[in-house]
Coordinates of C-alpha atoms in Angstrom, one line a residue:
M5 CA 49.4 47.9 71.8
L6 CA 49.7 51.3 72.7
S7 CA 52.8 51.1 74.0
I8 CA 54.1 49.9 71.0
L9 CA 52.8 52.6 69.4
K10 CA 54.6 55.3 71.9
Q11 CA 58.1 53.2 70.8
E12 CA 60.2 54.5 67.5
N13 CA 60.9 50.7 66.7
G14 CA 56.6 50.3 66.9
N15 CA 55.6 52.4 64.7
L16 CA 58.3 51.0 62.3
S17 CA 56.9 47.7 62.7
I18 CA 53.5 48.9 61.6
V19 CA 54.4 51.1 59.1
M20 CA 56.4 47.4 57.4
L21 CA 53.3 45.3 58.4
M22 CA 50.8 47.9 56.4
A23 CA 53.0 47.6 53.2
V24 CA 52.9 44.3 53.2
I25 CA 49.8 43.7 53.5
G26 CA 49.1 46.2 50.8
M27 CA 51.9 44.9 48.4
V28 CA 50.2 41.5 48.9
S29 CA 46.8 43.0 48.1
G30 CA 47.9 44.2 45.0
L31 CA 49.5 40.9 43.8
S32 CA 46.2 39.5 44.7
M33 CA 44.4 41.8 42.8
S34 CA 46.8 41.9 40.1
S35 CA 46.4 38.0 40.4
L36 CA 42.6 38.3 40.2
V37 CA 42.6 40.3 37.3
L38 CA 44.9 37.8 35.4
R39 CA 43.1 35.3 36.1
D40 CA 40.0 36.8 34.9
F41 CA 41.6 37.8 31.6
R42 CA 42.6 33.9 31.4
N43 CA 39.2 33.3 31.5
L44 CA 37.8 35.6 29.1
T45 CA 40.0 35.0 26.6
Y46 CA 39.6 30.8 27.3
E47 CA 35.6 31.6 27.3
F48 CA 36.4 33.5 23.9
E49 CA 38.3 31.1 22.3
N50 CA 35.9 27.9 23.6
V51 CA 32.9 29.7 22.5
Q52 CA 34.9 30.8 18.4
A53 CA 35.8 27.5 18.6
R54 CA 32.3 25.4 19.1
H55 CA 31.0 28.2 16.4
L56 CA 33.6 26.8 14.2
L57 CA 33.2 23.2 14.6
R58 CA 29.5 23.7 13.6
S59 CA 30.4 25.5 10.6
D60 CA 32.3 22.5 9.1
A61 CA 30.0 19.8 10.7
Y62 CA 27.9 21.6 7.1
R63 CA 30.7 22.1 5.2
G64 CA 31.7 18.3 5.5
Q65 CA 27.9 17.4 5.2
N66 CA 27.7 19.1 2.1
F67 CA 30.8 17.6 0.3
L68 CA 29.8 14.1 1.0
V69 CA 26.4 15.1 -0.4
S70 CA 28.3 15.3 -4.0
N71 CA 31.0 12.9 -2.8
P72 CA 29.6 9.5 -1.6
L73 CA 32.5 7.6 -0.2
T74 CA 33.2 3.9 -0.1
I75 CA 33.9 2.1 3.3
G76 CA 37.4 2.4 4.4
E77 CA 37.8 5.4 2.4
V78 CA 38.7 9.0 4.0
F79 CA 39.1 12.2 2.2
V80 CA 40.7 14.9 4.0
L81 CA 38.9 18.6 3.9
P82 CA 40.9 21.5 3.0
E83 CA 42.3 23.4 5.8
R84 CA 40.9 26.7 7.3
R85 CA 42.0 29.7 9.0
F86 CA 40.0 32.5 10.8
S87 CA 41.5 35.8 13.0
L88 CA 39.6 37.6 14.9
N89 CA 41.0 41.2 16.7
S90 CA 38.1 42.2 19.6
G91 CA 40.5 45.8 19.8
D92 CA 41.6 44.0 23.2
F93 CA 43.2 40.9 22.0
A94 CA 43.6 39.0 19.2
R95 CA 43.3 35.4 18.2
S96 CA 43.9 32.9 15.4
F97 CA 42.1 29.6 14.6
K98 CA 43.2 26.8 12.5
L99 CA 40.4 24.0 11.0
R100 CA 41.2 20.4 10.2
S101 CA 38.9 18.0 9.5
Y102 CA 38.3 14.6 7.2
V103 CA 36.1 12.7 6.4
E104 CA 35.4 8.7 6.2
K105 CA 32.9 5.9 5.8
T106 CA 32.5 3.6 8.5
R107 CA 30.7 1.0 9.6
E108 CA 29.5 1.2 13.6
N109 CA 26.8 0.7 16.3
T110 CA 24.3 3.1 15.4
L111 CA 21.2 4.1 17.7
I112 CA 18.0 2.9 17.1
G113 CA 15.0 3.6 19.0
S114 CA 13.7 7.3 20.2
D115 CA 15.9 10.1 22.3
T116 CA 13.3 10.3 24.8
G117 CA 13.0 6.2 25.7
I118 CA 15.2 3.1 25.6
V119 CA 17.7 2.8 22.5
G120 CA 19.9 0.3 21.3
T121 CA 22.7 -0.1 18.7
D122 CA 23.0 -2.2 15.7
N123 CA 25.7 -2.3 13.0
M124 CA 25.5 0.6 10.3
D125 CA 27.3 2.3 7.7
V126 CA 28.0 5.9 8.5
F127 CA 29.6 8.7 7.5
R128 CA 32.2 10.9 10.0
L129 CA 33.1 14.3 9.5
N130 CA 36.0 14.4 12.3
T131 CA 36.7 18.4 13.1
M132 CA 39.9 19.3 15.2
V133 CA 40.2 23.6 16.1
S134 CA 42.9 25.0 17.6
T135 CA 44.0 28.3 18.5
A136 CA 46.9 30.9 19.2
V137 CA 47.9 34.4 20.3
G138 CA 47.7 37.2 17.2
S139 CA 46.5 37.3 14.2
S140 CA 49.4 36.1 12.3
F141 CA 49.9 32.3 11.1
N142 CA 53.3 32.5 10.9
T143 CA 54.0 32.5 14.5
F144 CA 50.8 30.0 15.2
D145 CA 52.7 27.1 16.4
S146 CA 55.0 29.1 18.7
N147 CA 52.1 31.3 20.3
S148 CA 49.5 28.4 20.4
T149 CA 46.9 28.6 23.5
R150 CA 45.6 25.8 25.5
V151 CA 42.3 25.7 23.6
V152 CA 42.4 22.6 21.5
I153 CA 38.7 21.3 20.6
G154 CA 37.2 18.5 18.5
S155 CA 34.2 17.2 17.1
S156 CA 32.6 14.2 15.7
L157 CA 29.4 14.2 13.4
T158 CA 27.8 11.3 12.0
L159 CA 25.8 11.3 8.9
N160 CA 23.5 8.2 7.7
Q161 CA 22.5 8.1 3.9
S162 CA 19.2 8.9 3.6
S163 CA 17.2 6.5 2.1
F164 CA 13.4 6.1 1.1
A165 CA 11.9 4.9 4.5
E166 CA 12.5 8.4 5.4
F167 CA 8.9 9.4 3.5
M168 CA 5.4 7.7 4.8
Y169 CA 4.4 8.2 1.6
F170 CA 7.1 8.6 -1.6
T171 CA 5.6 8.0 -5.2
D172 CA 7.9 8.6 -8.7
Q173 CA 4.6 8.8 -10.7
D174 CA 1.5 10.1 -8.4
T175 CA -0.9 8.4 -10.7
S176 CA -2.7 5.3 -10.5
P177 CA -1.8 1.4 -12.6
A178 CA -4.1 2.6 -15.2
G179 CA -2.7 6.2 -15.6
K180 CA -5.5 7.9 -13.9
N181 CA -5.4 10.6 -11.5
V182 CA -5.1 9.7 -7.3
Y183 CA -6.1 11.9 -4.4
F184 CA -5.7 12.6 -1.0
Y185 CA -9.0 12.9 0.4
G186 CA -10.4 14.2 3.9
S187 CA -9.8 10.7 5.7
D188 CA -5.9 10.9 4.9
V189 CA -4.1 12.3 7.5
I190 CA -0.4 11.9 7.0
E191 CA 2.4 12.0 9.5
G192 CA 5.9 11.5 8.0
K193 CA 7.4 13.5 5.2
V194 CA 5.8 12.9 1.4
H195 CA 7.2 13.4 -1.7
S196 CA 6.4 12.5 -5.2
N197 CA 8.2 13.0 -8.7
S198 CA 5.0 14.6 -10.4
D199 CA 2.1 16.5 -9.2
I200 CA 0.0 15.2 -6.4
Q201 CA -4.1 15.6 -6.4
I202 CA -5.8 16.9 -3.7
K203 CA -10.0 17.2 -3.2
N204 CA -12.2 18.2 -0.9
V205 CA -14.4 15.3 -0.1
G206 CA -15.4 14.5 3.7
G207 CA -12.8 17.2 4.1
W208 CA -9.6 18.3 2.9
P209 CA -6.8 15.5 3.5
T210 CA -4.1 16.7 6.4
F211 CA -0.2 16.8 5.9
L212 CA 1.2 16.7 8.9
N213 CA 4.9 16.6 7.6
L214 CA 7.1 18.3 4.4
V215 CA 5.5 17.7 1.3
T216 CA 7.7 18.2 -1.5
T217 CA 6.8 17.7 -5.3
T218 CA 8.8 18.0 -8.1
G219 CA 5.5 19.6 -10.0
H220 CA 2.8 21.0 -8.1
I221 CA 0.2 20.7 -5.8
V222 CA -3.2 20.6 -8.2
S223 CA -6.3 20.7 -6.2
H224 CA -9.9 19.5 -8.2
S225 CA -12.2 21.3 -5.4
G226 CA -11.0 24.5 -5.6
E227 CA -9.0 26.9 -3.2
Y228 CA -8.0 25.7 0.0
D229 CA -5.9 27.3 3.0
E230 CA -2.4 25.9 2.7
E231 CA -1.3 26.0 6.4
E232 CA -4.4 23.8 7.2
V233 CA -3.8 21.2 4.8
F234 CA 0.4 21.6 4.6
Q235 CA 0.7 21.8 8.3
G236 CA 4.4 20.3 8.1
G237 CA 5.0 23.2 4.8
L238 CA 4.8 22.8 1.1
I239 CA 7.8 23.0 -1.2
E240 CA 6.9 23.1 -5.1
E241 CA 9.6 22.4 -8.1
Y242 CA 11.2 20.2 -6.0
D243 CA 14.5 18.4 -6.9
G244 CA 13.3 14.9 -8.0
Y245 CA 14.5 11.7 -6.3
I246 CA 15.7 8.8 -8.6
F247 CA 13.7 6.0 -7.9
P248 CA 16.3 2.4 -8.7
K249 CA 15.3 0.0 -10.7
E250 CA 17.1 -2.8 -8.3
A251 CA 17.4 -3.4 -4.7
T252 CA 21.3 -3.1 -5.4
T253 CA 22.7 -2.7 -2.1
L254 CA 20.7 -5.3 -0.5
R255 CA 21.6 -8.0 -3.4
H256 CA 25.2 -7.2 -3.0
N257 CA 24.9 -7.8 1.2
A258 CA 22.6 -10.3 1.7
R259 CA 24.1 -12.8 4.2
H260 CA 21.3 -15.3 2.9
N261 CA 19.9 -16.0 -0.3
L262 CA 17.4 -18.2 -1.0
M263 CA 17.6 -19.0 -5.5
A264 CA 15.4 -20.1 -7.6
G265 CA 14.3 -23.3 -9.2
S266 CA 14.6 -24.8 -12.1
T267 CA 11.8 -23.3 -14.0
G268 CA 13.1 -20.0 -13.4
P269 CA 12.4 -16.8 -10.2
E270 CA 8.6 -16.3 -11.7
N271 CA 7.8 -19.8 -11.0
T272 CA 9.4 -20.5 -7.5
I273 CA 7.8 -19.2 -3.9
Y274 CA 9.0 -18.9 -0.8
L275 CA 6.9 -18.9 1.9
V276 CA 8.4 -17.6 5.0
R277 CA 7.4 -17.4 8.6
V278 CA 9.7 -15.6 10.9
N279 CA 10.1 -15.9 14.7
K280 CA 12.2 -13.4 15.7
G281 CA 15.9 -14.1 14.4
Q282 CA 14.9 -17.6 13.0
S283 CA 12.7 -18.5 10.1
T284 CA 10.9 -21.7 8.9
F285 CA 9.6 -22.2 5.1
W286 CA 8.4 -23.7 2.3
R287 CA 9.8 -23.5 -1.0
G288 CA 7.2 -24.0 -3.7
D289 CA 8.4 -24.9 -7.5
L290 CA 5.8 -24.5 -10.1
S291 CA 5.9 -27.6 -12.9
V292 CA 6.6 -27.1 -16.0
P293 CA 3.2 -26.3 -17.9
I294 CA 0.9 -29.5 -18.1
R295 CA -2.1 -30.2 -20.6
K296 CA -5.1 -30.7 -19.4
S297 CA -8.4 -31.1 -21.0
A298 CA -12.2 -30.8 -19.2
T299 CA -15.1 -32.4 -21.3
V300 CA -18.3 -29.6 -21.4
W301 CA -21.7 -31.7 -20.2
D302 CA -25.2 -30.2 -20.4
P303 CA -25.7 -30.5 -17.8
Y304 CA -23.0 -30.8 -15.4
P305 CA -23.1 -32.5 -12.6
S306 CA -25.2 -35.3 -13.7
I307 CA -25.1 -38.6 -12.0
P308 CA -24.6 -40.6 -14.3
L309 CA -22.7 -38.4 -16.2
D310 CA -23.5 -39.9 -19.7
A311 CA -27.0 -39.1 -18.8
A312 CA -25.9 -35.3 -20.0
D313 CA -25.3 -34.0 -23.3
S314 CA -21.1 -34.0 -24.1
L315 CA -21.0 -30.7 -26.0
F316 CA -16.9 -30.1 -26.6
T317 CA -13.9 -30.4 -25.1
N318 CA -11.8 -27.4 -23.4
S319 CA -7.7 -28.1 -23.0
F320 CA -5.8 -26.3 -21.3
T321 CA -2.8 -25.9 -19.5
I322 CA -1.8 -26.0 -15.5
R323 CA 1.1 -26.0 -12.8
D324 CA 1.3 -28.0 -10.3
T325 CA 3.1 -26.6 -6.7
I326 CA 5.8 -29.0 -5.4
W327 CA 6.3 -27.8 -1.8
T328 CA 9.4 -28.6 -0.1
S329 CA 10.1 -27.5 3.3
G330 CA 13.6 -25.7 5.6
T331 CA 14.8 -23.4 7.8
L332 CA 16.8 -20.2 8.0
G333 CA 18.3 -18.6 11.0
Q334 CA 20.7 -15.6 11.5
L335 CA 18.1 -13.4 10.4
S336 CA 19.0 -10.1 12.6
G337 CA 21.3 -7.4 11.7
N338 CA 21.2 -9.1 8.0
G339 CA 19.8 -8.8 4.5
I340 CA 17.6 -11.5 2.7
W341 CA 17.5 -11.8 -0.5
V342 CA 15.1 -14.1 -2.5
D343 CA 15.3 -14.8 -6.3
A344 CA 12.0 -16.2 -6.5
N345 CA 8.5 -14.5 -5.2
L346 CA 8.6 -14.4 -1.6
W347 CA 5.4 -14.9 0.8
L348 CA 6.2 -13.2 4.0
E349 CA 4.6 -13.1 7.7
G350 CA 5.8 -13.4 11.2
T351 CA 7.6 -11.1 14.5
F352 CA 10.9 -10.0 13.6
S353 CA 13.8 -9.2 16.0
G354 CA 16.9 -7.0 15.1
N355 CA 17.2 -5.0 12.2
Q356 CA 16.4 -7.0 8.9
T357 CA 15.5 -6.4 5.6
W358 CA 14.0 -8.9 3.1
G359 CA 14.0 -8.3 -0.6
C360 CA 13.4 -10.3 -3.9
S361 CA 13.6 -10.0 -7.7
Q362 CA 9.9 -10.8 -7.9
N363 CA 6.5 -9.8 -5.9
I364 CA 6.2 -9.9 -2.0
Y365 CA 2.9 -11.2 -0.5
L366 CA 2.1 -10.5 2.5
V367 CA 0.5 -13.4 3.6
G368 CA 0.0 -12.4 7.5
D369 CA 1.3 -9.8 9.8
I370 CA 4.4 -8.3 9.4
L371 CA 5.0 -7.8 13.8
L372 CA 8.2 -6.4 15.6
D373 CA 9.4 -8.6 18.8
M374 CA 9.4 -5.9 21.6
T375 CA 6.3 -3.7 20.0
P376 CA 3.1 -4.6 21.6
L377 CA 0.5 -4.9 18.6
G378 CA -1.2 -1.7 17.9
E379 CA 1.0 0.7 19.5
S380 CA 3.6 2.6 18.1
P381 CA 7.1 1.2 17.4
V382 CA 9.1 4.2 18.3
Y383 CA 10.7 3.3 21.6
N384 CA 11.5 -0.3 20.3
P385 CA 15.3 -0.3 20.8
K386 CA 15.9 -2.9 18.3
D387 CA 14.0 -4.4 16.0
M388 CA 13.4 -2.7 12.3
V389 CA 12.2 -4.4 9.5
G390 CA 12.7 -3.5 5.3
I391 CA 10.4 -5.2 2.5
V392 CA 12.1 -4.4 -0.8
S393 CA 10.8 -5.8 -4.4
E394 CA 12.1 -5.5 -7.6
K395 CA 8.5 -5.6 -8.7
S396 CA 5.3 -5.1 -6.1
I397 CA 3.7 -5.7 -2.9
L398 CA 1.1 -7.3 -2.4
I399 CA -1.4 -8.1 0.8
K400 CA -2.3 -11.6 0.0
Y401 CA -6.3 -12.6 -0.4
G402 CA -5.7 -16.4 0.7
Y403 CA -3.4 -19.6 -0.2
K404 CA -4.1 -23.3 0.6
D405 CA -1.1 -23.8 3.6
P406 CA 1.3 -26.4 2.3
D407 CA 1.6 -27.7 5.9
S408 CA -1.8 -27.4 7.4
L409 CA -3.7 -27.8 3.4
A410 CA -6.0 -25.2 5.4
R411 CA -7.6 -22.8 3.0
V412 CA -6.9 -19.4 4.6
H413 CA -7.7 -16.2 4.4
P414 CA -5.0 -14.7 6.7
N415 CA -5.1 -10.7 6.2
C416 CA -9.4 -10.0 6.5
G417 CA -11.1 -8.7 9.8
A418 CA -13.8 -6.9 11.4
D419 CA -14.1 -3.0 11.7
D420 CA -14.1 -3.5 15.7
D421 CA -11.7 -6.1 16.1
Y422 CA -9.6 -3.3 17.9
T423 CA -9.8 0.4 19.3
A424 CA -10.0 2.5 16.8
P425 CA -8.2 4.2 14.1
A426 CA -7.0 0.4 14.1
G427 CA -8.9 -2.2 13.0
G428 CA -9.2 -5.8 12.0
G429 CA -7.1 -7.0 8.7
I430 CA -3.5 -6.5 8.6
F431 CA -0.6 -5.3 10.7
I432 CA 2.8 -4.2 8.9
Y433 CA 5.4 -2.8 11.1
A434 CA 7.5 -1.9 8.0
A435 CA 9.4 0.5 5.5
M436 CA 8.1 -0.9 2.3
C437 CA 9.5 -0.5 -1.4
A438 CA 8.0 -1.6 -4.6
L439 CA 10.7 -0.7 -7.3
G440 CA 8.9 -2.2 -10.4
D441 CA 9.9 -0.5 -13.2
G442 CA 7.3 -1.4 -16.2
G443 CA 9.1 1.0 -18.9
D444 CA 9.1 4.3 -19.8
T445 CA 5.5 5.7 -20.0
S446 CA 4.0 8.6 -19.3
A447 CA 2.4 9.3 -15.7
T448 CA -1.1 9.3 -17.8
D449 CA -0.5 5.7 -19.8
P450 CA -1.4 2.9 -18.5
N451 CA 1.5 0.6 -17.0
F452 CA 0.5 -2.3 -15.0
K453 CA 4.5 -3.3 -14.5
H454 CA 5.0 -0.8 -12.5
G455 CA 6.0 -1.3 -8.5
V456 CA 2.8 -0.7 -6.5
F457 CA 2.2 -1.5 -2.7
T458 CA -1.6 -2.8 -3.4
F459 CA -3.8 -5.5 -2.6
E460 CA -4.5 -9.3 -4.6
Y461 CA -8.2 -10.4 -6.1
Q462 CA -9.6 -6.7 -6.7
H463 CA -12.2 -8.1 -8.4
P464 CA -14.1 -11.1 -7.1
H465 CA -16.7 -12.5 -8.8
G466 CA -18.2 -16.3 -7.1
S467 CA -17.3 -19.3 -8.8
T468 CA -18.7 -23.3 -8.5
P469 CA -16.9 -25.3 -5.8
A470 CA -16.4 -28.9 -6.0
I471 CA -18.9 -31.7 -4.8
N472 CA -19.6 -34.7 -3.8
G473 CA -22.6 -36.4 -5.3
E474 CA -24.6 -39.6 -4.5
D475 CA -26.4 -41.7 -6.8
D476 CA -29.8 -44.3 -6.0
N477 CA -26.9 -47.0 -5.6
G478 CA -25.3 -45.3 -2.9
D479 CA -22.0 -44.9 -5.1
T480 CA -20.4 -41.5 -4.3
Y481 CA -18.8 -39.3 -7.1
F482 CA -16.8 -36.4 -6.8
F483 CA -17.0 -33.4 -9.3
D484 CA -14.0 -30.7 -9.4
W485 CA -13.9 -27.8 -12.2
I486 CA -17.1 -27.6 -12.7
D487 CA -17.3 -24.1 -14.4
L488 CA -14.6 -25.4 -16.5
H489 CA -17.0 -28.6 -17.7
R490 CA -19.9 -25.8 -18.1
Y491 CA -18.5 -23.0 -20.5
R492 CA -15.6 -22.4 -22.8
Y493 CA -12.3 -22.2 -21.6
P494 CA -10.3 -20.6 -22.6
P495 CA -13.4 -18.1 -24.3
T496 CA -13.4 -17.0 -27.4
S497 CA -15.2 -13.8 -29.3
S498 CA -18.4 -15.7 -29.9
D499 CA -18.4 -17.5 -26.6
P500 CA -17.4 -15.1 -23.7
W501 CA -16.8 -16.4 -20.1
P502 CA -20.1 -15.7 -18.5
I503 CA -20.5 -11.8 -17.2
A504 CA -24.1 -12.4 -16.0
N505 CA -26.8 -14.7 -14.5
P506 CA -23.8 -16.1 -13.8
S507 CA -21.1 -13.6 -13.3
L508 CA -18.3 -15.8 -12.8
D509 CA -14.6 -15.9 -11.6
Y510 CA -11.8 -16.4 -14.4
P511 CA -10.1 -19.8 -13.5
W512 CA -7.8 -19.5 -11.2
Y513 CA -7.8 -15.6 -10.6
N514 CA -8.7 -16.0 -7.2
P515 CA -6.1 -17.9 -5.7
L516 CA -8.5 -19.6 -3.9
W517 CA -10.5 -20.5 -7.0
P518 CA -13.1 -22.0 -6.8
E519 CA -15.0 -20.0 -4.1
A520 CA -19.0 -19.8 -4.4
R521 CA -18.8 -16.5 -1.7
P522 CA -15.4 -14.7 -2.1
Y523 CA -14.7 -11.6 0.1
L524 CA -15.5 -8.0 -1.1
E525 CA -14.5 -5.4 1.8
R526 CA -11.8 -7.1 4.1
G527 CA -11.2 -4.5 6.9
T528 CA -8.4 -2.0 7.7
I529 CA -4.8 -2.0 6.6
N530 CA -2.3 -1.0 9.6
V531 CA 1.1 0.4 8.9
Y532 CA 3.4 1.5 11.4
G533 CA 6.5 2.6 8.6
A534 CA 6.7 4.1 5.2
I535 CA 5.8 3.3 1.9
A536 CA 7.7 4.0 -1.8
Q537 CA 6.4 2.8 -4.7
R538 CA 6.9 3.4 -8.6
R539 CA 2.8 4.1 -8.9
R540 CA 0.4 4.5 -6.3
G541 CA -1.7 1.3 -6.1
F542 CA -4.7 0.5 -5.1
V543 CA -6.0 -0.4 -1.3
H544 CA -9.6 0.4 -2.3
R545 CA -11.8 -0.2 -5.2
S546 CA -15.2 0.7 -6.4
G547 CA -17.0 -2.6 -7.2
N548 CA -18.2 -1.2 -10.3
D549 CA -14.9 0.8 -11.3
S550 CA -14.9 3.2 -14.0
E551 CA -10.9 3.5 -13.4
Y552 CA -10.2 0.5 -16.0
P553 CA -13.5 -0.7 -16.9
S554 CA -14.2 -3.7 -18.8
N555 CA -18.0 -4.4 -18.1
D556 CA -18.2 -6.6 -21.7
G557 CA -17.1 -8.8 -19.6
Y558 CA -13.7 -9.4 -21.1
W559 CA -10.8 -10.9 -19.5
D560 CA -7.2 -9.8 -19.7
I561 CA -6.0 -10.3 -15.5
E562 CA -2.7 -8.1 -16.7
M563 CA -4.0 -5.5 -18.0
D564 CA -6.8 -5.3 -15.0
M565 CA -9.5 -6.4 -16.7
C566 CA -11.6 -8.7 -15.1
G567 CA -15.3 -8.9 -16.0
G568 CA -18.0 -7.1 -15.2
P569 CA -19.2 -5.1 -11.9
V570 CA -19.2 -6.8 -8.4
T571 CA -21.2 -4.6 -6.7
P572 CA -24.0 -4.3 -5.8
P573 CA -23.6 -8.3 -5.3
V574 CA -26.3 -10.0 -7.3
P575 CA -26.9 -13.7 -5.9
Y576 CA -26.6 -16.5 -8.8
N577 CA -28.8 -19.2 -7.5
D578 CA -27.1 -22.5 -9.2
P579 CA -29.6 -24.3 -11.6
V580 CA -28.1 -27.6 -11.2
I581 CA -26.7 -27.9 -7.4
Q582 CA -29.5 -27.4 -4.9
N583 CA -28.8 -24.4 -2.3
L584 CA -25.6 -23.3 -3.9
V585 CA -25.6 -20.0 -4.1
L586 CA -23.0 -17.7 -5.7
L587 CA -22.6 -14.0 -3.8
P588 CA -19.8 -12.1 -2.9
R589 CA -19.8 -10.8 0.5
N590 CA -17.9 -8.7 3.1
W591 CA -15.8 -10.1 5.8
P592 CA -18.1 -10.4 8.9
G593 CA -17.9 -7.3 10.7
A594 CA -16.4 -5.3 7.2
S595 CA -18.5 -2.4 6.5
G596 CA -18.0 -1.1 3.1
S597 CA -19.5 -1.0 -0.3
G598 CA -16.4 -1.3 -2.7
V599 CA -13.7 -4.1 -2.6
G600 CA -10.4 -4.1 -0.2
Y601 CA -10.0 -2.1 2.8
K602 CA -11.9 0.7 3.1
Y603 CA -10.1 2.2 6.4
K604 CA -6.0 3.1 6.3
N605 CA -4.4 3.5 9.7
Y606 CA -1.2 5.1 8.7
N607 CA 1.6 5.9 10.8
F608 CA 5.0 6.8 10.2
D609 CA 7.9 5.7 12.3
Y610 CA 9.9 8.3 13.2
R611 CA 13.1 6.1 14.0
F612 CA 13.3 6.3 10.1
L613 CA 14.8 10.1 10.2
N614 CA 18.0 8.6 12.1
T615 CA 18.2 4.9 11.0
Q616 CA 17.2 2.8 8.3
P617 CA 16.5 -0.5 7.8
V618 CA 19.9 -2.1 6.7
F619 CA 20.6 -2.1 2.9
Y620 CA 17.4 -0.1 2.4
P621 CA 17.0 1.6 -1.6
E622 CA 19.5 4.7 -0.5
A623 CA 17.7 8.3 -1.9
Q624 CA 19.7 10.2 -4.5
L625 CA 18.5 13.2 -6.1
T626 CA 18.5 14.1 -9.7
G627 CA 22.3 15.2 -10.6
G628 CA 23.7 12.6 -8.2
K629 CA 23.0 14.4 -5.0
K630 CA 23.0 11.7 -1.9
P631 CA 21.0 14.2 0.6
L632 CA 22.2 12.6 4.3
A633 CA 20.4 12.4 7.4
H634 CA 22.2 13.9 10.7
G635 CA 23.1 10.9 13.3
S636 CA 24.7 12.8 16.0
W637 CA 27.4 15.8 16.8
S638 CA 29.4 15.5 19.8
I639 CA 32.2 17.7 21.0
V640 CA 35.4 14.7 21.5
I641 CA 39.2 15.0 22.8
P642 CA 40.7 15.1 18.8
D643 CA 42.8 12.1 18.2
R644 CA 46.0 14.0 17.5
P645 CA 48.3 11.3 15.8
K646 CA 45.8 10.8 13.9
F647 CA 44.9 14.1 12.6
N648 CA 49.3 14.8 12.4
R649 CA 49.4 12.0 9.9
Y650 CA 46.9 13.6 7.5
F651 CA 48.2 17.3 8.0

């Protein structure tokens, strides 16, 4: 090396080598600077483009709230243009979006657990943003950059399944105030198109999610800590929701339609037992009215009968029920419409919505195939149930099974049948909607035709059951309708139905009439779902109810006038039939001093915030706006040919 440096040619070589190294280093540094600058501009364009994509998501949502589309319809939003100048470089952006309504697979389940899919109607907002150098849009296409990003947002039409509690009028059927108390801990959203009443009884109620009301919160116990009571927030004077009168979407899109018999929907019953995606059913057709008579004797029963005095003859009509059986399949992912009264129970799989034009009676548990009894359904990937009545939804007291002919009380249980807060009674994994419209009445006026979620047989009295008798010769006798052979029916003002010694049930008011010892307290209602109703139905009542009293013994069942008080229960020893005592009682192990379901174990199904039961009634604000729920938002490679067709 030293000899090379001593030579003239060697010095020149070293100088040239150093020059080459310097030039290469300069080019490398320039390349690094250029690459960093390009990365900077790319990141700048990319970040700004993503911000613009998100902003357009809200633009599309706001459009759809006021302009709902039909299936297959596409609407192109006006193109938006933006220019940004940072001082060092300028960029321009074009934002193109269109919205469409499609039917596609939608996630069901929890985003933290296993998920499944089901076909649902969804709105989709498709957006593409492209960038160009400079701030002039005249040369946008010739100066476009490599940044072209797309996004896709799915939106679901909000439905009444999103509310743990929804009421159109938050009053009772009698037009009286109903209250939230200390025992009420409400998980999901709550809305009422009227005032909401609260009381400090056993503490204040607790609302864990947003509460909205078109009116105000009315406290009947003085001041309260709003943050403690309304932990999920409170908005008063909120927009009202239009609560529909009919289940139009379900009626029009149901896969199965079960039709009424010749005597009409109100005189037809479908008793349906669901087993996952299949079901068996019994159709009950009520006959035309049949005239019957019953001679009143004193005493009755008497052996021989002619040993008693004949007083007069009652004349009345009854209806027979003729039952026929059938099966129904392909339930999963479909709606089922019943133009009759629907009696429903079973274990359901897939997304099913059952609806009917008359009342729905829950004759047993409503369970989900992949959710163990008593557990939350939030991780269930596929099963979801909607129950919609154009009248009311009732928990059935009892019935005579047309298959086994047994007289059953399916929805009663002991308080400790399950670990608290669950309890024996009934389990309902469903979103329930009672749409019944009894006409325009003030919220403070009685209206017993409005749709409610409630329980059957709210004023139990004892009644005299049928017996067998035998005379001294060994001949047997069968005595039925004993109360009809003892008292005037229908009653008159001068000869009313007995209200004391004995206090008797009106004939056929009890669906298992006659029953000597009917049940008062029946356990717990366990709901894992949502409840929407026109008015707030009773789930528990006092046995001596001042809500709509009829202590004079007057009977008008449709107006909730059902004889005298039922508690405290007073035993009545029958004067003719030995060892027969009429005495209403609690179901074994069910505590309380009233009637119905003392305990409410209500849990919201949070899956309803993203996905609703198929064809469930949609929510619409007054003024025509339709609120939407976000499904998923994702960055995608835009479909340029499709965008080019629209722009």
